[in-house]
Amino acid sequence: MKETFRWYGEGLDKISLADIRQTGASGIVTSLHEIPYGEVWSRDAIGKRRDLIKAAGMDWTVVESLPLHEDIKRGTGDLTMLFANYRQSMAHLAAEGIDTICYNFMPLLDWTRTDLHAPVANGGTCLRFEAHRMAAFEIHMLGRMEAAEDYPSDVLTKAAEWYTASTQEDRDTLLASIMAGLPGAFDRYDVNGLRQALQSYSGLGHSDLRANYKRFLDEIIPTAEELGMRFCVHPDDPPRDILGLPRIVSNADDIDWIMSAHDSNANGLTLCSGSLGANPDNDVVAIAEQNASRIHFAHLRNVRKDPDGSFEESAHLEGDTNMVALARVLLNEESRRKANDRPDCDIPFRPDHGHDLLSDASMGTYPGYPLIGRMRGLAELRGVIHALEAI
């Protein structure tokens, strides 16, 4: 398996490529986050980023992400131009030798947490999703009273208690935490702005979002096949409807639908063990086995779940998912690919998210993307993989 590390780019990331090189990773996962959604990525901009990474002794292994404009998800606006721009960016990436694109189809928000610095028992901090804080945000801050149907009664009671006791600073911190999953050129919302943005999705249900996703695949996957590119969708995080927005990449059935929508190796999966693992109904190892031939990229991290729907990022080998069994599935798939002479026999993975450890707290990196915490995760995963390879 190919070790990679996510990097947000010069001017956006406090971690340098030289720092990442010292972790032992040989590949970089990045995006042109400075370019607004829907605009074409030029060959010049792509080439400069690729050459910068190459000069640091690594390669640009996966694009994460070539983001989708919200109009594509909503099915509104001038989609002809947006799809044309998207295909042009794909062609420019392929021309510069970059052939794997991770993307998601989450409406409006990316990954969502309510606490960016939850304390960890042995020291350090982690990302956490607290069900009652999310309920407090939806019901008492956004005024989305229908959200009460989405939470059990004990969570609603705790949500009301938290809101009553909270200060304006507490509420501002909660809003900032919920918005933190969106890097680069995107709209950050205040409470009123988020209410208005949610209105643009009013009336859109799961079947509507699936139809819009199918159109995206119909527009993009044939071009990916022509260019020799691999697309790999990232699961929803958390894997459940949120803020009244439907989510359609949350479980095994969703993934089966996506894979069958275009039965092509170009239409693949980013196996994110943390995102899928936050749903207690998901068997992450079984999902990996079922879709192994279409996994083009892996985010390896772990979560620890609570009965009320809360969860937090655990250390990579200490959460609810058996990471040794999961790594074994990926290594077995690599062996099958090598036996069949597939060109994509080495599956890239990155240590996704990490605890803020030691000097991480003072670096000011993107939430969930510290240097030392991810390096610890990479080292642990590397040990598991090397041990399994030696058996």
CSV table of C-alpha atoms in Angstrom, one decimal:
chain,number,residue,atom,x,y,z
A,1,MET,CA,0.0,0.0,0.0
A,2,LYS,CA,1.2,3.5,-0.8
A,3,GLU,CA,1.6,5.8,2.2
A,4,THR,CA,0.2,9.3,1.6
A,5,PHE,CA,-0.4,12.5,3.6
A,6,ARG,CA,-2.9,15.2,3.1
A,7,TRP,CA,-1.6,18.7,2.5
A,8,TYR,CA,-3.6,21.8,1.9
A,9,GLY,CA,-1.0,23.8,0.0
A,10,GLU,CA,1.3,26.7,0.5
A,11,GLY,CA,-0.3,29.6,2.3
A,12,LEU,CA,-3.1,27.4,3.6
A,13,ASP,CA,-1.2,24.7,5.5
A,14,LYS,CA,1.1,25.3,8.5
A,15,ILE,CA,2.8,22.0,7.7
A,16,SER,CA,5.4,22.0,5.0
A,17,LEU,CA,6.2,19.4,2.4
A,18,ALA,CA,9.6,19.0,4.1
A,19,ASP,CA,7.8,18.1,7.3
A,20,ILE,CA,5.7,15.6,5.6
A,21,ARG,CA,8.7,14.0,3.9
A,22,GLN,CA,10.1,13.2,7.3
A,23,THR,CA,7.0,11.1,8.2
A,24,GLY,CA,8.0,8.6,5.5
A,25,ALA,CA,5.0,9.2,3.3
A,26,SER,CA,5.8,9.0,-0.4
A,27,GLY,CA,2.6,10.6,-1.8
A,28,ILE,CA,0.7,13.8,-1.3
A,29,VAL,CA,-3.1,14.1,-1.3
A,30,THR,CA,-4.0,17.7,-2.1
A,31,SER,CA,-6.3,20.0,-4.0
A,32,LEU,CA,-6.2,23.5,-5.5
A,33,HIS,CA,-8.3,24.8,-2.6
A,34,GLU,CA,-7.8,28.4,-3.6
A,35,ILE,CA,-9.9,28.0,-6.8
A,36,PRO,CA,-13.6,28.6,-6.3
A,37,TYR,CA,-16.0,25.7,-6.9
A,38,GLY,CA,-17.1,25.3,-10.5
A,39,GLU,CA,-14.1,27.1,-12.1
A,40,VAL,CA,-11.6,25.3,-14.4
A,41,TRP,CA,-8.3,24.1,-13.0
A,42,SER,CA,-5.7,25.2,-15.5
A,43,ARG,CA,-2.8,23.0,-16.5
A,44,ASP,CA,-0.4,25.6,-15.4
A,45,ALA,CA,-1.8,25.7,-11.8
A,46,ILE,CA,-1.9,21.9,-11.7
A,47,GLY,CA,1.6,21.5,-13.0
A,48,LYS,CA,3.1,24.0,-10.6
A,49,ARG,CA,1.5,22.1,-7.6
A,50,ARG,CA,2.7,18.8,-9.0
A,51,ASP,CA,6.3,20.1,-9.6
A,52,LEU,CA,6.4,21.6,-6.1
A,53,ILE,CA,5.5,18.2,-4.6
A,54,LYS,CA,8.0,16.4,-6.8
A,55,ALA,CA,10.8,18.8,-5.8
A,56,ALA,CA,10.1,17.8,-2.2
A,57,GLY,CA,10.7,14.2,-3.1
A,58,MET,CA,7.1,13.0,-3.3
A,59,ASP,CA,4.3,12.7,-5.9
A,60,TRP,CA,0.8,14.1,-6.1
A,61,THR,CA,-1.0,10.8,-5.7
A,62,VAL,CA,-4.7,11.7,-5.2
A,63,VAL,CA,-6.7,14.8,-5.8
A,64,GLU,CA,-8.9,15.5,-2.7
A,65,SER,CA,-11.1,17.0,-3.9
A,66,LEU,CA,-12.1,18.3,-7.3
A,67,PRO,CA,-15.1,19.8,-5.6
A,68,LEU,CA,-18.7,19.9,-6.9
A,69,HIS,CA,-20.6,23.1,-7.2
A,70,GLU,CA,-23.7,23.1,-5.0
A,71,ASP,CA,-25.9,23.6,-8.1
A,72,ILE,CA,-24.8,20.1,-9.3
A,73,LYS,CA,-26.0,18.6,-6.0
A,74,ARG,CA,-29.3,20.7,-6.0
A,75,GLY,CA,-29.8,20.1,-9.8
A,76,THR,CA,-30.2,23.9,-10.4
A,77,GLY,CA,-28.6,26.5,-12.5
A,78,ASP,CA,-26.4,26.3,-15.6
A,79,LEU,CA,-25.2,22.7,-15.2
A,80,THR,CA,-24.1,22.4,-18.8
A,81,MET,CA,-21.3,24.9,-18.1
A,82,LEU,CA,-20.4,23.4,-14.7
A,83,PHE,CA,-20.1,19.9,-16.1
A,84,ALA,CA,-18.0,21.2,-19.0
A,85,ASN,CA,-15.7,23.0,-16.6
A,86,TYR,CA,-15.4,19.9,-14.5
A,87,ARG,CA,-14.5,17.7,-17.4
A,88,GLN,CA,-11.9,20.2,-18.6
A,89,SER,CA,-10.3,20.2,-15.1
A,90,MET,CA,-10.2,16.4,-15.3
A,91,ALA,CA,-8.5,16.5,-18.7
A,92,HIS,CA,-5.9,19.0,-17.4
A,93,LEU,CA,-5.2,16.7,-14.4
A,94,ALA,CA,-4.9,13.7,-16.6
A,95,ALA,CA,-2.5,15.6,-18.9
A,96,GLU,CA,-0.3,16.3,-15.9
A,97,GLY,CA,-0.2,12.7,-14.9
A,98,ILE,CA,-2.7,12.8,-12.0
A,99,ASP,CA,-5.4,10.1,-12.4
A,100,THR,CA,-7.2,9.5,-9.1
A,101,ILE,CA,-9.9,11.9,-7.8
A,102,CYS,CA,-11.6,11.6,-4.4
A,103,TYR,CA,-14.8,13.7,-4.1
A,104,ASN,CA,-18.0,13.7,-2.0
A,105,PHE,CA,-21.6,14.4,-2.6
A,106,MET,CA,-22.5,15.9,0.8
A,107,PRO,CA,-25.0,18.8,0.4
A,108,LEU,CA,-23.7,22.2,1.7
A,109,LEU,CA,-21.3,20.9,4.4
A,110,ASP,CA,-18.4,18.6,4.5
A,111,TRP,CA,-17.4,16.6,7.6
A,112,THR,CA,-19.2,17.9,10.7
A,113,ARG,CA,-18.1,18.0,14.3
A,114,THR,CA,-19.3,19.9,17.4
A,115,ASP,CA,-16.0,20.0,19.2
A,116,LEU,CA,-12.6,20.5,17.6
A,117,HIS,CA,-10.6,20.1,20.8
A,118,ALA,CA,-12.2,17.4,23.0
A,119,PRO,CA,-9.8,16.2,25.6
A,120,VAL,CA,-8.2,12.7,25.3
A,121,ALA,CA,-7.7,10.6,28.4
A,122,ASN,CA,-3.9,10.3,28.0
A,123,GLY,CA,-3.4,13.9,26.9
A,124,GLY,CA,-4.0,15.8,23.7
A,125,THR,CA,-7.3,16.5,22.0
A,126,CYS,CA,-9.5,15.1,19.3
A,127,LEU,CA,-12.5,15.9,17.1
A,128,ARG,CA,-15.8,15.0,18.6
A,129,PHE,CA,-19.5,14.9,17.5
A,130,GLU,CA,-21.7,15.5,20.5
A,131,ALA,CA,-25.3,14.6,19.7
A,132,HIS,CA,-26.9,17.0,22.2
A,133,ARG,CA,-24.8,20.0,21.0
A,134,MET,CA,-25.8,19.3,17.4
A,135,ALA,CA,-29.4,19.1,18.6
A,136,ALA,CA,-29.0,22.4,20.4
A,137,PHE,CA,-27.6,24.0,17.3
A,138,GLU,CA,-30.3,22.8,15.0
A,139,ILE,CA,-33.3,23.5,17.3
A,140,HIS,CA,-32.3,26.4,19.6
A,141,MET,CA,-29.8,28.3,17.3
A,142,LEU,CA,-31.1,27.6,13.8
A,143,GLY,CA,-34.7,27.3,15.0
A,144,ARG,CA,-35.2,24.1,13.0
A,145,MET,CA,-37.9,22.8,15.4
A,146,GLU,CA,-38.6,19.7,13.2
A,147,ALA,CA,-35.1,18.5,14.1
A,148,ALA,CA,-36.6,17.3,17.4
A,149,GLU,CA,-37.8,14.3,15.5
A,150,ASP,CA,-34.2,13.3,14.7
A,151,TYR,CA,-33.0,12.9,18.3
A,152,PRO,CA,-34.1,10.7,21.3
A,153,SER,CA,-35.7,12.5,24.3
A,154,ASP,CA,-32.7,12.4,26.6
A,155,VAL,CA,-30.6,14.1,23.9
A,156,LEU,CA,-33.3,16.8,23.5
A,157,THR,CA,-33.3,17.4,27.3
A,158,LYS,CA,-29.5,17.7,27.4
A,159,ALA,CA,-29.6,20.0,24.3
A,160,ALA,CA,-32.1,22.4,26.0
A,161,GLU,CA,-30.0,22.4,29.2
A,162,TRP,CA,-26.8,23.1,27.2
A,163,TYR,CA,-28.4,26.0,25.4
A,164,THR,CA,-29.8,27.5,28.5
A,165,ALA,CA,-26.4,27.4,30.2
A,166,SER,CA,-24.4,28.5,27.2
A,167,THR,CA,-22.9,31.9,26.6
A,168,GLN,CA,-22.7,33.7,23.2
A,169,GLU,CA,-19.1,32.6,23.1
A,170,ASP,CA,-20.1,29.0,23.5
A,171,ARG,CA,-22.6,29.3,20.7
A,172,ASP,CA,-20.1,31.1,18.4
A,173,THR,CA,-17.5,28.3,19.1
A,174,LEU,CA,-20.1,25.6,18.3
A,175,LEU,CA,-21.0,27.4,15.0
A,176,ALA,CA,-17.3,27.7,14.1
A,177,SER,CA,-16.7,24.0,14.9
A,178,ILE,CA,-19.6,22.9,12.6
A,179,MET,CA,-18.3,25.0,9.8
A,180,ALA,CA,-14.7,23.8,10.2
A,181,GLY,CA,-14.9,20.9,7.8
A,182,LEU,CA,-14.8,23.1,4.7
A,183,PRO,CA,-11.3,24.0,3.5
A,184,GLY,CA,-10.3,26.5,0.8
A,185,ALA,CA,-12.6,28.6,-1.4
A,186,PHE,CA,-16.1,28.1,0.0
A,187,ASP,CA,-18.8,30.0,1.8
A,188,ARG,CA,-18.6,30.2,5.6
A,189,TYR,CA,-22.0,30.9,7.1
A,190,ASP,CA,-23.2,32.7,10.2
A,191,VAL,CA,-26.5,31.4,11.6
A,192,ASN,CA,-28.7,33.6,9.4
A,193,GLY,CA,-26.6,32.7,6.3
A,194,LEU,CA,-26.8,29.0,7.1
A,195,ARG,CA,-30.6,29.3,7.4
A,196,GLN,CA,-30.8,30.9,3.9
A,197,ALA,CA,-28.4,28.3,2.5
A,198,LEU,CA,-30.5,25.5,3.8
A,199,GLN,CA,-33.6,27.0,2.2
A,200,SER,CA,-31.9,26.4,-1.2
A,201,TYR,CA,-32.3,22.7,-0.5
A,202,SER,CA,-35.9,23.0,0.7
A,203,GLY,CA,-38.0,20.1,-0.6
A,204,LEU,CA,-35.1,18.1,-1.9
A,205,GLY,CA,-35.3,14.5,-0.6
A,206,HIS,CA,-33.1,11.4,-0.9
A,207,SER,CA,-34.5,10.3,-4.3
A,208,ASP,CA,-34.0,13.8,-5.7
A,209,LEU,CA,-30.4,13.9,-4.5
A,210,ARG,CA,-29.8,10.4,-5.9
A,211,ALA,CA,-31.2,11.6,-9.3
A,212,ASN,CA,-28.8,14.6,-9.3
A,213,TYR,CA,-25.9,12.3,-8.3
A,214,LYS,CA,-26.8,9.9,-11.1
A,215,ARG,CA,-26.7,12.8,-13.6
A,216,PHE,CA,-23.2,13.7,-12.3
A,217,LEU,CA,-22.0,10.2,-12.8
A,218,ASP,CA,-23.5,10.1,-16.3
A,219,GLU,CA,-21.8,13.3,-17.2
A,220,ILE,CA,-18.4,12.5,-15.6
A,221,ILE,CA,-17.7,8.7,-15.6
A,222,PRO,CA,-17.5,8.2,-19.4
A,223,THR,CA,-14.9,11.0,-19.5
A,224,ALA,CA,-13.0,9.4,-16.7
A,225,GLU,CA,-13.0,6.2,-18.6
A,226,GLU,CA,-11.6,7.9,-21.7
A,227,LEU,CA,-8.9,9.7,-19.7
A,228,GLY,CA,-7.9,6.6,-17.8
A,229,MET,CA,-8.9,8.2,-14.5
A,230,ARG,CA,-10.4,6.7,-11.3
A,231,PHE,CA,-13.1,8.5,-9.3
A,232,CYS,CA,-13.7,7.5,-5.7
A,233,VAL,CA,-16.6,8.8,-3.7
A,234,HIS,CA,-16.0,9.6,0.0
A,235,PRO,CA,-18.8,8.5,2.4
A,236,ASP,CA,-20.9,11.0,4.3
A,237,ASP,CA,-19.4,12.2,7.6
A,238,PRO,CA,-21.3,11.7,9.9
A,239,PRO,CA,-23.1,9.0,7.9
A,240,ARG,CA,-26.7,10.3,8.6
A,241,ASP,CA,-29.0,13.1,7.5
A,242,ILE,CA,-28.0,16.4,9.1
A,243,LEU,CA,-29.6,19.8,9.3
A,244,GLY,CA,-32.5,18.4,7.4
A,245,LEU,CA,-30.3,17.7,4.4
A,246,PRO,CA,-30.4,14.2,2.9
A,247,ARG,CA,-27.2,12.2,2.7
A,248,ILE,CA,-26.9,9.3,0.3
A,249,VAL,CA,-23.4,7.8,0.8
A,250,SER,CA,-23.9,6.5,4.3
A,251,ASN,CA,-24.2,2.7,4.3
A,252,ALA,CA,-23.7,-0.5,2.4
A,253,ASP,CA,-26.9,-0.1,0.5
A,254,ASP,CA,-26.0,3.4,-0.6
A,255,ILE,CA,-22.6,2.3,-1.8
A,256,ASP,CA,-24.2,-0.7,-3.7
A,257,TRP,CA,-26.4,1.8,-5.5
A,258,ILE,CA,-23.5,4.0,-6.5
A,259,MET,CA,-21.4,1.2,-7.7
A,260,SER,CA,-24.2,-0.2,-9.8
A,261,ALA,CA,-25.2,3.2,-11.2
A,262,HIS,CA,-22.1,2.9,-13.4
A,263,ASP,CA,-20.5,-0.5,-13.3
A,264,SER,CA,-17.1,0.7,-14.2
A,265,ASN,CA,-13.7,0.7,-12.5
A,266,ALA,CA,-13.7,4.4,-13.1
A,267,ASN,CA,-16.6,4.7,-10.6
A,268,GLY,CA,-15.1,3.7,-7.3
A,269,LEU,CA,-15.0,4.2,-3.5
A,270,THR,CA,-12.8,6.0,-1.1
A,271,LEU,CA,-12.9,3.6,1.8
A,272,CYS,CA,-13.1,5.9,4.9
A,273,SER,CA,-13.2,3.7,7.9
A,274,GLY,CA,-13.9,6.6,10.2
A,275,SER,CA,-16.9,8.0,8.3
A,276,LEU,CA,-18.5,4.6,7.8
A,277,GLY,CA,-17.5,3.5,11.3
A,278,ALA,CA,-19.6,6.3,12.9
A,279,ASN,CA,-22.8,4.5,11.9
A,280,PRO,CA,-23.4,1.6,14.3
A,281,ASP,CA,-25.2,-0.3,11.6
A,282,ASN,CA,-22.1,-0.3,9.3
A,283,ASP,CA,-19.7,-3.3,9.3
A,284,VAL,CA,-16.7,-1.5,7.8
A,285,VAL,CA,-14.7,-4.6,7.1
A,286,ALA,CA,-17.6,-6.2,5.3
A,287,ILE,CA,-18.2,-3.1,3.2
A,288,ALA,CA,-14.5,-3.1,2.3
A,289,GLU,CA,-14.7,-6.8,1.3
A,290,GLN,CA,-17.8,-6.3,-0.8
A,291,ASN,CA,-16.3,-3.3,-2.7
A,292,ALA,CA,-12.6,-4.2,-2.6
A,293,SER,CA,-12.2,-4.2,-6.4
A,294,ARG,CA,-13.5,-0.7,-6.6
A,295,ILE,CA,-11.5,0.9,-3.7
A,296,HIS,CA,-9.1,3.4,-5.2
A,297,PHE,CA,-8.1,5.2,-2.0
A,298,ALA,CA,-8.4,4.6,1.7
A,299,HIS,CA,-8.8,7.0,4.6
A,300,LEU,CA,-7.7,4.9,7.7
A,301,ARG,CA,-8.9,6.2,11.0
A,302,ASN,CA,-11.0,5.0,13.9
A,303,VAL,CA,-13.9,6.3,16.0
A,304,ARG,CA,-15.4,5.4,19.3
A,305,LYS,CA,-19.2,5.6,19.4
A,306,ASP,CA,-21.6,6.4,22.2
A,307,PRO,CA,-25.2,5.0,22.4
A,308,ASP,CA,-26.8,8.4,21.9
A,309,GLY,CA,-25.2,8.9,18.5
A,310,SER,CA,-22.2,10.9,19.7
A,311,PHE,CA,-18.7,9.7,18.6
A,312,GLU,CA,-15.1,10.9,18.7
A,313,GLU,CA,-11.9,10.3,16.8
A,314,SER,CA,-10.0,7.6,18.7
A,315,ALA,CA,-6.4,6.6,18.2
A,316,HIS,CA,-6.1,4.8,14.9
A,317,LEU,CA,-5.9,1.3,16.4
A,318,GLU,CA,-8.1,1.8,19.4
A,319,GLY,CA,-11.6,2.5,18.2
A,320,ASP,CA,-14.6,0.4,17.2
A,321,THR,CA,-13.3,-0.8,13.8
A,322,ASN,CA,-10.8,-3.7,13.6
A,323,MET,CA,-8.1,-2.0,11.7
A,324,VAL,CA,-6.0,-5.1,11.4
A,325,ALA,CA,-8.8,-7.0,9.7
A,326,LEU,CA,-9.5,-3.9,7.5
A,327,ALA,CA,-5.8,-3.7,6.4
A,328,ARG,CA,-5.9,-7.4,5.6
A,329,VAL,CA,-8.8,-6.9,3.2
A,330,LEU,CA,-6.9,-4.1,1.4
A,331,LEU,CA,-3.7,-6.2,1.2
A,332,ASN,CA,-5.6,-9.2,-0.1
A,333,GLU,CA,-7.2,-6.9,-2.8
A,334,GLU,CA,-3.7,-5.7,-3.8
A,335,SER,CA,-2.6,-9.3,-4.2
A,336,ARG,CA,-5.6,-10.0,-6.5
A,337,ARG,CA,-4.8,-6.9,-8.6
A,338,LYS,CA,-1.2,-7.9,-9.0
A,339,ALA,CA,-2.2,-11.4,-10.0
A,340,ASN,CA,-4.5,-9.9,-12.7
A,341,ASP,CA,-1.9,-7.3,-13.8
A,342,ARG,CA,-4.1,-4.4,-12.9
A,343,PRO,CA,-2.1,-1.1,-13.2
A,344,ASP,CA,-3.7,0.2,-9.9
A,345,CYS,CA,-2.4,-2.6,-7.8
A,346,ASP,CA,-1.0,-0.3,-5.0
A,347,ILE,CA,-3.9,1.2,-3.1
A,348,PRO,CA,-3.0,4.6,-1.7
A,349,PHE,CA,-4.0,5.4,1.9
A,350,ARG,CA,-3.5,8.2,4.3
A,351,PRO,CA,-3.8,8.4,8.1
A,352,ASP,CA,-7.0,10.3,8.3
A,353,HIS,CA,-7.4,12.8,11.1
A,354,GLY,CA,-5.3,12.6,14.2
A,355,HIS,CA,-5.1,13.7,17.8
A,356,ASP,CA,-3.4,17.0,18.6
A,357,LEU,CA,-0.4,15.7,20.5
A,358,LEU,CA,2.6,17.5,22.0
A,359,SER,CA,3.5,20.6,20.0
A,360,ASP,CA,0.5,20.1,17.6
A,361,ALA,CA,-1.6,22.3,19.8
A,362,SER,CA,0.6,25.4,19.1
A,363,MET,CA,0.9,24.9,15.3
A,364,GLY,CA,-2.6,26.2,14.3
A,365,THR,CA,-3.1,23.5,11.7
A,366,TYR,CA,-6.5,22.6,10.1
A,367,PRO,CA,-8.7,20.8,12.7
A,368,GLY,CA,-8.1,17.1,12.5
A,369,TYR,CA,-4.9,17.5,10.5
A,370,PRO,CA,-2.0,17.9,12.9
A,371,LEU,CA,1.5,16.7,12.1
A,372,ILE,CA,2.4,14.6,15.1
A,373,GLY,CA,-1.0,13.0,15.6
A,374,ARG,CA,-1.2,11.9,12.0
A,375,MET,CA,2.4,10.8,12.0
A,376,ARG,CA,1.6,8.6,15.0
A,377,GLY,CA,-1.3,7.1,13.1
A,378,LEU,CA,0.8,6.5,10.0
A,379,ALA,CA,3.5,4.8,12.1
A,380,GLU,CA,0.9,2.5,13.7
A,381,LEU,CA,-0.8,1.6,10.4
A,382,ARG,CA,2.6,1.1,8.8
A,383,GLY,CA,3.5,-1.4,11.5
A,384,VAL,CA,0.2,-3.3,11.0
A,385,ILE,CA,0.7,-3.5,7.2
A,386,HIS,CA,4.3,-4.6,7.4
A,387,ALA,CA,3.4,-7.3,10.0
A,388,LEU,CA,0.6,-8.6,7.8
A,389,GLU,CA,2.8,-8.6,4.7
A,390,ALA,CA,5.4,-10.7,6.6
A,391,ILE,CA,2.9,-13.4,7.5
